[in-house]
Coordinates of C-alpha atoms and ligand atoms in Angstrom, one line a residue:
M1 CA -2.5 -32.4 4.0
Q2 CA -2.0 -33.9 7.4
K3 CA -2.6 -37.5 8.0
K4 CA -5.4 -38.5 10.3
D5 CA -3.1 -39.6 13.2
D6 CA -0.7 -36.8 12.6
K7 CA -1.2 -34.7 15.7
R8 CA 0.8 -31.7 14.5
T9 CA -0.8 -28.3 15.1
K10 CA 0.0 -25.4 12.8
N11 CA 3.2 -24.4 14.5
D12 CA 4.5 -27.7 15.8
K13 CA 6.6 -30.2 14.0
L14 CA 6.2 -33.8 14.5
V15 CA 8.6 -35.1 17.2
K16 CA 7.1 -38.6 17.7
H17 CA 9.8 -41.2 17.8
K18 CA 12.6 -38.7 17.4
T19 CA 15.3 -38.4 20.1
I20 CA 15.1 -34.9 21.3
A21 CA 17.1 -33.0 23.9
S22 CA 15.9 -29.9 25.8
I23 CA 17.2 -27.7 28.6
V24 CA 14.3 -27.7 31.1
T25 CA 15.7 -25.4 33.8
P26 CA 16.0 -21.7 33.2
L27 CA 19.3 -20.7 31.6
G28 CA 21.1 -18.7 34.3
E29 CA 23.2 -19.0 37.4
G30 CA 21.8 -21.5 39.8
G31 CA 22.7 -24.6 41.8
I32 CA 21.3 -27.2 39.4
G33 CA 20.7 -27.4 35.7
K34 CA 18.7 -30.0 33.9
V35 CA 18.8 -31.3 30.3
M36 CA 16.2 -33.9 29.3
V37 CA 16.8 -36.4 26.5
S38 CA 13.7 -38.2 25.3
G39 CA 13.3 -40.7 22.4
P40 CA 14.1 -44.2 21.2
N41 CA 17.9 -43.5 21.1
A42 CA 18.0 -41.6 24.5
F43 CA 20.2 -44.3 26.1
T44 CA 22.6 -44.9 23.2
I45 CA 23.1 -41.2 22.7
V46 CA 23.8 -40.5 26.4
N47 CA 26.1 -43.6 26.5
K48 CA 28.4 -41.8 24.1
I49 CA 29.1 -38.9 26.5
F50 CA 28.6 -40.5 29.9
T51 CA 30.9 -42.5 32.2
G52 CA 29.0 -43.8 35.2
K53 CA 29.9 -45.4 38.5
G54 CA 28.7 -49.0 38.4
I55 CA 27.0 -48.8 35.0
A56 CA 28.7 -49.3 31.6
D57 CA 25.7 -49.2 29.4
L58 CA 22.5 -47.3 30.1
Q59 CA 20.5 -49.9 28.2
N60 CA 21.0 -52.0 31.3
A61 CA 20.0 -49.3 33.6
V62 CA 17.1 -49.9 36.0
N63 CA 13.9 -47.8 35.5
Q64 CA 13.5 -44.8 37.9
K65 CA 17.1 -45.2 39.3
L66 CA 19.7 -42.5 39.6
Y67 CA 23.2 -42.9 38.3
Y68 CA 26.2 -40.9 39.3
G69 CA 29.0 -40.1 36.8
Y70 CA 30.6 -37.7 34.4
I71 CA 29.7 -36.1 31.1
H72 CA 32.8 -35.8 28.9
D73 CA 33.5 -34.1 25.6
K74 CA 36.2 -35.5 23.4
G75 CA 37.9 -37.2 26.4
Q76 CA 37.7 -34.2 28.6
R77 CA 35.5 -34.1 31.7
L78 CA 32.8 -31.6 31.3
D79 CA 30.7 -32.0 34.5
E80 CA 29.8 -34.2 37.3
V81 CA 26.2 -35.3 36.9
I82 CA 23.4 -37.5 38.2
L83 CA 21.3 -39.2 35.6
H84 CA 17.7 -40.2 36.2
I85 CA 16.5 -43.0 34.0
I86 CA 12.8 -43.3 33.0
K87 CA 11.9 -46.1 30.7
K88 CA 9.2 -45.4 28.1
E89 CA 6.5 -47.5 29.7
G90 CA 6.3 -45.1 32.6
S91 CA 7.6 -41.9 31.1
F92 CA 5.4 -38.8 30.5
T93 CA 6.6 -38.4 26.9
G94 CA 5.9 -42.1 26.0
E95 CA 9.6 -42.5 25.1
D96 CA 12.8 -43.5 27.0
I97 CA 14.0 -40.5 29.0
V98 CA 17.4 -39.6 30.5
E99 CA 17.3 -36.6 32.7
I100 CA 20.8 -35.2 33.1
N101 CA 21.1 -33.2 36.4
C102 CA 24.3 -31.1 36.2
H103 CA 25.7 -28.0 37.8
G104 CA 23.8 -24.8 37.1
G105 CA 25.1 -22.0 35.1
I106 CA 24.9 -21.1 31.4
R107 CA 28.2 -22.6 30.2
V108 CA 27.9 -26.1 31.7
V109 CA 24.3 -26.6 30.7
M110 CA 24.9 -25.3 27.2
R111 CA 27.9 -27.5 26.6
I112 CA 26.1 -30.6 27.7
Y113 CA 23.2 -29.6 25.4
E114 CA 25.6 -29.1 22.5
C115 CA 27.3 -32.5 23.2
L116 CA 24.0 -34.2 23.1
Q117 CA 23.2 -32.6 19.7
S118 CA 26.6 -33.6 18.3
S119 CA 25.9 -37.1 19.5
G120 CA 22.7 -37.4 17.6
A121 CA 19.9 -35.8 19.6
E122 CA 17.8 -33.0 18.1
G123 CA 17.9 -29.8 20.2
V124 CA 14.4 -28.5 20.9
P125 CA 12.7 -26.0 23.1
Q126 CA 11.1 -27.6 26.2
D127 CA 7.6 -27.3 24.8
A128 CA 8.6 -30.1 22.3
L129 CA 8.6 -32.6 25.2
L130 CA 5.0 -31.8 25.8
Q131 CA 4.4 -32.1 22.1
Q132 CA 6.0 -35.6 22.1
S133 CA 3.8 -36.6 25.0
F134 CA 0.7 -35.4 23.1
E135 CA 1.7 -37.2 19.9
N136 CA 2.2 -40.4 21.9
N137 CA -1.3 -40.0 23.3
K138 CA 0.0 -39.5 26.9
M139 CA -2.2 -36.4 27.1
D140 CA -4.8 -34.6 25.0
F141 CA -4.3 -31.1 23.7
V142 CA -6.2 -29.4 26.5
Q143 CA -4.0 -31.3 29.1
K144 CA -1.0 -30.1 27.2
E145 CA -2.2 -26.5 27.2
A146 CA -2.8 -26.8 30.9
L147 CA 0.8 -27.9 31.6
Q148 CA 2.1 -25.1 29.4
A149 CA 0.0 -22.6 31.4
V150 CA 1.1 -23.9 34.8
V151 CA 4.6 -22.5 34.1
H152 CA 3.1 -19.0 33.7
A153 CA 0.6 -19.2 36.6
H154 CA 1.0 -16.4 39.1
T155 CA -1.1 -17.6 42.0
K156 CA -1.7 -20.7 44.0
L157 CA -5.3 -20.9 42.8
G158 CA -4.1 -20.7 39.2
V159 CA -1.7 -23.6 39.7
K160 CA -4.3 -25.7 41.4
V161 CA -7.0 -25.1 38.8
L162 CA -4.5 -25.7 35.9
L163 CA -3.2 -28.9 37.4
D164 CA -6.8 -30.1 37.6
Q165 CA -7.2 -29.3 33.9
H166 CA -4.0 -31.2 33.2
A167 CA -5.4 -34.1 35.2
G168 CA -8.3 -34.1 32.8
A169 CA -11.1 -32.0 34.4
L170 CA -12.0 -30.0 31.2
S171 CA -11.1 -32.9 28.9
S172 CA -13.7 -35.2 30.5
A173 CA -16.3 -32.4 30.4
L174 CA -15.6 -32.1 26.6
R175 CA -15.9 -35.9 26.2
Q176 CA -19.2 -35.7 28.0
G177 CA -20.3 -33.1 25.5
L178 CA -19.2 -35.4 22.7
E179 CA -21.3 -38.2 24.2
I180 CA -24.4 -35.9 24.3
I181 CA -23.7 -35.0 20.6
E182 CA -23.4 -38.7 19.7
G183 CA -26.7 -39.4 21.5
I184 CA -28.3 -36.5 19.5
E185 CA -26.9 -38.0 16.3
R186 CA -28.3 -41.4 17.0
A187 CA -31.7 -40.0 17.9
F188 CA -31.7 -37.8 14.8
L189 CA -30.9 -40.7 12.5
K190 CA -33.7 -42.6 14.1
E191 CA -36.1 -39.8 13.6
S192 CA -35.1 -39.4 10.0
W193 CA -35.8 -43.0 9.5
Y194 CA -39.3 -42.7 11.1
H195 CA -39.9 -39.6 9.2
G196 CA -38.9 -41.3 6.0
A197 CA -41.3 -44.2 6.8
I198 CA -44.2 -41.8 7.3
I199 CA -43.6 -40.0 4.0
H200 CA -43.1 -43.4 2.3
T201 CA -46.4 -44.6 3.6
D202 CA -48.2 -41.4 2.9
Q203 CA -47.1 -41.6 -0.7
Y204 CA -47.7 -45.3 -1.4
R205 CA -49.8 -46.8 1.3
G206 CA -52.1 -44.0 2.3
E207 CA -54.6 -46.4 3.6
E208 CA -52.3 -47.6 6.4
K209 CA -51.7 -44.1 7.5
S210 CA -53.1 -44.6 11.0
L211 CA -50.6 -47.3 11.9
I212 CA -47.6 -45.1 11.3
P213 CA -48.1 -42.4 13.9
N214 CA -48.3 -45.2 16.6
L215 CA -45.0 -46.5 15.4
A216 CA -43.6 -43.0 15.6
R217 CA -45.0 -42.5 19.0
E218 CA -43.4 -45.7 20.3
G219 CA -40.0 -44.5 19.2
R220 CA -40.6 -41.0 20.4
E221 CA -38.6 -41.5 23.7
A222 CA -35.5 -42.0 21.6
L223 CA -36.2 -39.3 19.1
L224 CA -34.3 -36.1 18.8
N225 CA -36.1 -33.6 20.9
E226 CA -35.5 -30.1 22.1
K227 CA -34.5 -31.5 25.5
M228 CA -31.4 -33.2 24.2
L229 CA -30.3 -30.1 22.4
S230 CA -31.1 -28.0 25.4
S231 CA -29.0 -30.3 27.6
L232 CA -26.1 -29.8 25.2
E233 CA -26.7 -26.1 25.1
N234 CA -26.7 -26.1 28.9
H235 CA -23.5 -28.1 29.1
I236 CA -21.8 -25.6 26.7
R237 CA -23.1 -22.6 28.6
C238 CA -21.8 -24.0 32.0
L239 CA -18.3 -24.4 30.4
L240 CA -18.4 -21.0 28.8
E241 CA -19.3 -19.4 32.2
T242 CA -16.0 -20.7 33.6
A243 CA -13.9 -18.9 31.0
S244 CA -13.7 -15.6 32.7
L245 CA -12.2 -17.2 35.8
G246 CA -9.9 -19.5 33.7
M247 CA -8.6 -16.7 31.6
A248 CA -8.3 -14.3 34.6
L249 CA -6.1 -17.0 36.2
T250 CA -3.8 -17.4 33.2
T251 CA -3.6 -13.8 32.1
P252 CA -3.4 -11.1 34.8
Q253 CA -6.1 -8.5 34.2
V254 CA -4.7 -5.0 33.9
L255 CA -6.2 -2.8 36.6
V256 CA -5.6 0.9 36.1
I257 CA -6.1 3.3 39.1
L258 CA -7.2 6.7 37.9
G259 CA -7.8 9.8 40.0
K260 CA -6.5 13.3 40.3
P261 CA -3.3 13.8 42.3
N262 CA -3.4 13.3 46.0
V263 CA -6.7 11.3 46.2
G264 CA -4.8 8.4 47.7
K265 CA -4.2 6.1 44.7
S266 CA -0.8 5.0 45.9
T267 CA -2.1 4.6 49.4
I268 CA -4.9 2.3 48.1
I269 CA -2.4 0.2 46.2
N270 CA -0.1 0.0 49.1
A271 CA -2.9 -1.1 51.3
I272 CA -3.9 -3.8 48.9
L273 CA -0.3 -4.9 48.6
G274 CA 0.0 -4.9 52.3
E275 CA 3.3 -3.0 52.3
E276 CA 4.7 0.5 51.8
R277 CA 6.2 -0.3 48.4
M278 CA 5.0 2.8 46.5
L279 CA 6.0 6.4 47.1
V280 CA 3.2 8.2 49.0
H281 CA 3.4 12.0 49.4
H282 CA 1.2 14.8 50.6
E283 CA 2.2 17.0 47.7
P284 CA 0.0 16.5 44.6
G285 CA 1.8 14.8 41.7
T286 CA 4.3 12.6 43.5
T287 CA 3.6 9.6 41.3
R288 CA 5.3 11.0 38.2
D289 CA 5.0 8.0 36.0
Y290 CA 3.0 4.8 36.3
V291 CA 4.1 2.0 38.6
S292 CA 3.0 -1.5 37.9
E293 CA 2.8 -4.4 40.4
L294 CA 1.4 -7.9 40.2
I295 CA -1.0 -8.6 43.0
S296 CA -3.2 -11.5 43.9
V297 CA -6.8 -10.9 45.0
H298 CA -8.5 -14.1 46.2
G299 CA -6.1 -16.1 44.0
V300 CA -6.7 -14.0 40.9
P301 CA -3.7 -12.1 39.5
F302 CA -3.9 -8.4 38.6
E303 CA -1.4 -6.2 37.1
I304 CA -2.2 -3.0 39.0
M305 CA -1.1 0.3 37.6
D306 CA -0.8 3.5 39.6
T307 CA -1.0 6.6 37.4
A308 CA -0.3 10.3 37.7
G309 CA -3.9 11.3 37.2
I310 CA -4.9 13.0 34.0
R311 CA -5.0 16.8 34.8
D312 CA -3.3 19.4 32.6
T313 CA 0.1 20.3 33.8
E314 CA 3.1 22.3 32.8
D315 CA 5.6 20.1 34.6
I316 CA 7.2 18.1 31.8
L317 CA 7.9 15.0 33.9
E318 CA 4.4 15.0 35.4
S319 CA 2.8 15.5 32.0
M320 CA 4.8 12.5 30.6
G321 CA 3.3 10.5 33.5
I322 CA -0.2 11.7 32.5
E323 CA 0.3 10.8 28.9
M324 CA 1.3 7.3 30.1
A325 CA -1.8 7.2 32.3
L326 CA -4.0 7.7 29.2
E327 CA -1.9 5.1 27.3
Q328 CA -2.3 2.6 30.1
L329 CA -6.0 3.2 30.1
Q330 CA -6.1 1.7 26.6
R331 CA -4.6 -1.5 28.0
A332 CA -7.0 -1.6 31.0
D333 CA -9.3 -4.5 31.6
K334 CA -10.6 -2.8 34.7
V335 CA -10.4 0.8 36.0
M336 CA -10.6 2.0 39.5
A337 CA -11.5 5.7 39.6
V338 CA -10.7 7.3 42.9
F339 CA -12.3 10.5 44.3
D340 CA -11.4 12.4 47.4
N341 CA -14.2 12.6 50.1
S342 CA -12.5 15.5 51.8
R343 CA -12.3 17.8 48.7
P344 CA -15.1 19.3 46.6
F345 CA -15.8 17.7 43.2
D346 CA -13.8 19.8 40.7
Q347 CA -12.8 20.1 37.1
E348 CA -10.1 17.4 37.4
D349 CA -12.7 14.9 38.8
A350 CA -14.9 15.8 35.9
E351 CA -12.0 15.0 33.5
I352 CA -11.6 11.6 35.2
L353 CA -15.2 10.9 34.7
S354 CA -15.0 11.8 31.0
A355 CA -11.9 9.7 30.5
L356 CA -13.8 6.9 32.1
S357 CA -16.8 7.3 29.9
S358 CA -14.8 7.3 26.7
W359 CA -12.9 4.2 27.9
S360 CA -16.1 2.4 28.7
K361 CA -17.7 3.3 25.4
K362 CA -14.6 1.9 23.6
K363 CA -14.6 -1.2 25.7
N364 CA -18.3 -1.8 25.1
A365 CA -17.7 -1.5 21.3
D366 CA -14.9 -4.0 21.4
D367 CA -16.8 -6.4 23.6
L368 CA -19.7 -8.6 22.5
H369 CA -20.3 -10.0 26.0
Q370 CA -21.3 -7.0 27.9
N371 CA -22.5 -9.0 31.0
V372 CA -19.1 -8.5 32.6
N373 CA -19.0 -4.8 32.0
T374 CA -20.6 -3.9 35.3
Y375 CA -17.4 -5.2 36.9
K376 CA -15.1 -3.2 34.8
I377 CA -15.4 0.2 36.5
I378 CA -15.0 0.5 40.2
P379 CA -15.7 4.1 41.4
V380 CA -14.0 4.6 44.8
V381 CA -14.5 7.5 47.3
N382 CA -11.4 7.5 49.5
K383 CA -10.6 9.4 52.7
C384 CA -14.0 8.7 54.2
D385 CA -12.3 9.1 57.6
L386 CA -12.4 12.9 56.9
A387 CA -15.4 15.2 56.8
A388 CA -17.3 14.9 53.5
R389 CA -17.0 17.8 51.1
L390 CA -17.4 15.7 47.9
D391 CA -20.6 16.0 45.9
R392 CA -21.2 12.3 45.3
K393 CA -24.2 12.9 43.1
K394 CA -22.0 14.2 40.4
I395 CA -20.2 10.8 40.3
E396 CA -23.3 8.8 40.7
S397 CA -25.0 10.4 37.8
A398 CA -22.0 9.6 35.5
V399 CA -21.4 6.0 36.5
T400 CA -23.9 3.2 36.9
Q401 CA -21.8 1.2 39.4
P402 CA -22.3 1.7 43.2
L403 CA -19.6 3.9 44.8
Y404 CA -17.2 2.3 47.2
S405 CA -16.5 4.3 50.3
L406 CA -13.3 3.6 52.1
S407 CA -10.4 5.0 54.0
A408 CA -7.2 3.6 52.6
R409 CA -5.1 5.2 55.4
N410 CA -7.1 3.3 58.0
R411 CA -7.5 0.2 55.8
D412 CA -11.2 0.5 56.3
R413 CA -13.5 -1.5 54.0
L414 CA -10.5 -2.7 52.0
E415 CA -11.8 -6.3 52.0
D416 CA -15.1 -5.1 50.3
L417 CA -13.0 -3.5 47.6
K418 CA -11.1 -6.7 47.0
E419 CA -14.4 -8.7 46.8
R420 CA -15.5 -6.2 44.3
L421 CA -12.4 -6.7 42.1
V422 CA -13.2 -10.4 41.7
G423 CA -17.0 -10.0 42.1
E424 CA -17.9 -11.7 38.8
L425 CA -15.7 -14.7 39.4
D426 CA -16.4 -17.8 41.5
T427 CA -13.0 -18.1 43.1
T428 CA -13.8 -20.9 45.6
Y429 CA -11.7 -23.8 44.7
K430 CA -13.6 -27.0 43.8
P431 CA -11.3 -29.9 43.0
M432 CA -11.5 -31.2 39.5
R433 CA -13.9 -28.6 38.4
P434 CA -13.7 -28.1 34.6
I435 CA -12.5 -24.6 33.7
V436 CA -12.0 -23.2 30.2
F437 CA -8.7 -21.4 30.4
T438 CA -7.6 -20.5 26.9
R439 CA -8.9 -18.2 24.2
R440 CA -8.8 -21.1 21.8
Q441 CA -11.1 -23.3 24.0
Y442 CA -13.4 -20.3 24.6
C443 CA -13.7 -19.5 20.8
L444 CA -14.5 -23.1 19.9
L445 CA -17.1 -23.4 22.6
A446 CA -18.7 -20.1 21.8
K447 CA -18.9 -21.3 18.2
A448 CA -20.5 -24.6 19.4
D449 CA -23.0 -22.4 21.3
V450 CA -24.0 -20.6 18.1
V451 CA -24.3 -23.9 16.3
V452 CA -26.5 -25.7 18.9
K453 CA -28.8 -22.7 19.1
Q454 CA -29.2 -22.8 15.3
A455 CA -30.0 -26.5 15.4
K456 CA -32.6 -25.9 18.2
N457 CA -34.1 -23.1 16.1
Y458 CA -34.5 -25.4 13.0
L459 CA -36.0 -28.1 15.2
N460 CA -38.5 -25.7 16.8
T461 CA -39.7 -24.1 13.7
G462 CA -39.7 -27.3 11.7
D463 CA -37.8 -25.3 9.1
K464 CA -34.7 -26.6 7.3
T465 CA -34.6 -29.7 9.6
C466 CA -32.5 -31.3 6.8
M467 CA -29.7 -28.9 7.9
I468 CA -29.6 -30.4 11.4
S469 CA -27.4 -33.4 10.6
G470 CA -24.8 -31.0 9.2
L471 CA -24.9 -29.0 12.4
I472 CA -24.5 -32.1 14.5
D473 CA -21.5 -32.9 12.4
E474 CA -20.1 -29.5 13.0
L475 CA -20.6 -29.7 16.7
K476 CA -18.8 -33.0 16.8
K477 CA -15.9 -31.4 14.8
I478 CA -15.7 -28.5 17.2
F479 CA -15.6 -30.6 20.4
T480 CA -13.0 -32.9 18.8
A481 CA -10.9 -29.9 17.7
C482 CA -11.0 -28.6 21.2
L483 CA -9.7 -31.9 22.6
E484 CA -7.2 -32.5 19.8
G485 CA -6.0 -29.0 18.9
H486 CA -6.6 -29.0 15.2
G487 CA -9.2 -27.6 12.8
T488 CA -9.4 -24.3 14.6
I489 CA -8.3 -22.1 11.8
N490 CA -11.7 -21.0 10.4
I491 CA -13.4 -20.6 13.7
R492 CA -13.6 -17.0 14.8
V493 CA -15.9 -15.8 17.5
E494 CA -15.3 -12.7 19.6
T495 CA -14.2 -13.2 23.2
T496 CA -14.8 -11.3 26.4
R497 CA -11.2 -10.2 26.9
Ligands
LIG501 N1 -7.1 11.0 55.9 C1 -6.7 10.2 54.9 N2 -5.6 10.5 54.2 C2 -5.3 9.7 53.1 C3 -6.1 8.5 52.8 N3 -5.5 7.9 51.8 C4 -4.4 8.6 51.4 N4 -4.3 9.7 52.3 C5 -3.2 10.7 52.2 O1 -3.3 11.5 51.1 C6 -2.1 11.9 50.6 C7 -1.9 11.5 49.2 O2 -1.9 10.1 49.0 P1 -1.3 9.4 47.8 O3 -1.6 7.9 47.9 O4 0.1 9.7 47.5 O5 -2.1 10.0 46.6 P2 -2.0 9.8 45.0 O6 -1.4 11.1 44.5 O7 -3.4 9.7 44.5 O8 -1.2 8.6 44.7 C8 -1.0 11.2 51.5 O9 -0.7 12.1 52.5 C9 -1.8 10.1 52.2 O10 -1.4 9.7 53.4 C10 -7.2 8.3 53.6 O11 -8.0 7.3 53.4 N5 -7.5 9.1 54.6
LIG502 MG1 0.6 8.4 43.7

């Protein structure tokens, strides 16, 4: 069993007060490489392998100063380096830190890393530095998750939002939630007391019955009422509503473009990308396999996939592409189905609609939160600069979403299409706005939502009110788990994505 102050999560080992070394720059060819040493013996360990100009012992180094010198291995110079000294009082790990800035390249960096290990530091992946910081209470678990996610952020909006969460935006909203819960707990205890008093009087001093309701009324302001639970429910709902943006920012949504050959799929992607990156051809079937690109639409990343349509074909290469299109469809978070305004609706278009319908059915079955489904299918009528020969009614009767008419060649109404792609998300940046950005956080809050609704129900019906204190306790545990990263194992609630 873990001790109370043991902040290990399931997969992390405790690194508090250990001296650890980690390569923090990517291993590869580059100008500069950096290895960080953090822990109580950081200075003594680096002392063993460093000869510096104007400094004999790093214990005497000045905080936040740079020191020039050499790293050596068994008397041989290994590299010319600049050390950055950060004493534990001001360091982000809460331990003494030596940052060794050396020349880039795999060999040099690896040798310094190995030297540090043979001098007594424990070699660890860079995430362990965040773990150490977390264990030393320099950040909570949500702040740690945010910093881990920043590394993988694809857009400027993603970085800004995640840095805000690292600075504590979501953490303070969670603490606020905890305060509401504690208020509820206090009120509930009080109510139980009053309730107890009433029963007691009823049983033993029935004659004084009339005094007691007055007493209860006096305390009523402080009593647990539906309002308090509703305010918690509201708080949780507001947080849950941010999850689709948060998760869209951290994990690019897969957008598959579907349509028979030559409807202009590649042209649409090129137009969104703003450059002629993809092969566009007037002969049907040019895109023989799928092409994937990362794009940013209003700061939200998408992995956009062009496909070869899904028509029957005898051409082996093309049919491989078609198979892949169907395969990619399984991965899709959103599908853009493209139709050609200048050609009549035909069998191939009908097949697209039927593929779309089976995809949508499957998606609905997997997805408990169907409110975002309206945004998952985007039917597009392209080539609206040409005379209309397409029977739109056939498409309109098969999909519930409004059709988007555009001309990719003329880049006409492209902005509307982009708006539509991020339609369900509030992408305006508001500084320090709390945003739920991991599945873990989402699952915990979704569970809290279920629990608070249950408590409200018991309170309203007056049924099983004795259960409420257990539920309050559970809510407290969930919020604490969200902030501290433990106790998540038994909580399983379906998510939107
Ligand atoms: N007139 C017109 N032609 C278009 C439009 N979009 C694409 N095209 C043309 O249609 C042909 C096929 O386009 P492409 O993007 O390769 O289609 P895909 O097979 O669906 O990827 C090319 O000659 C494009 O220039 C449009 O909006 N209007
Ligand atoms: Mg194409």
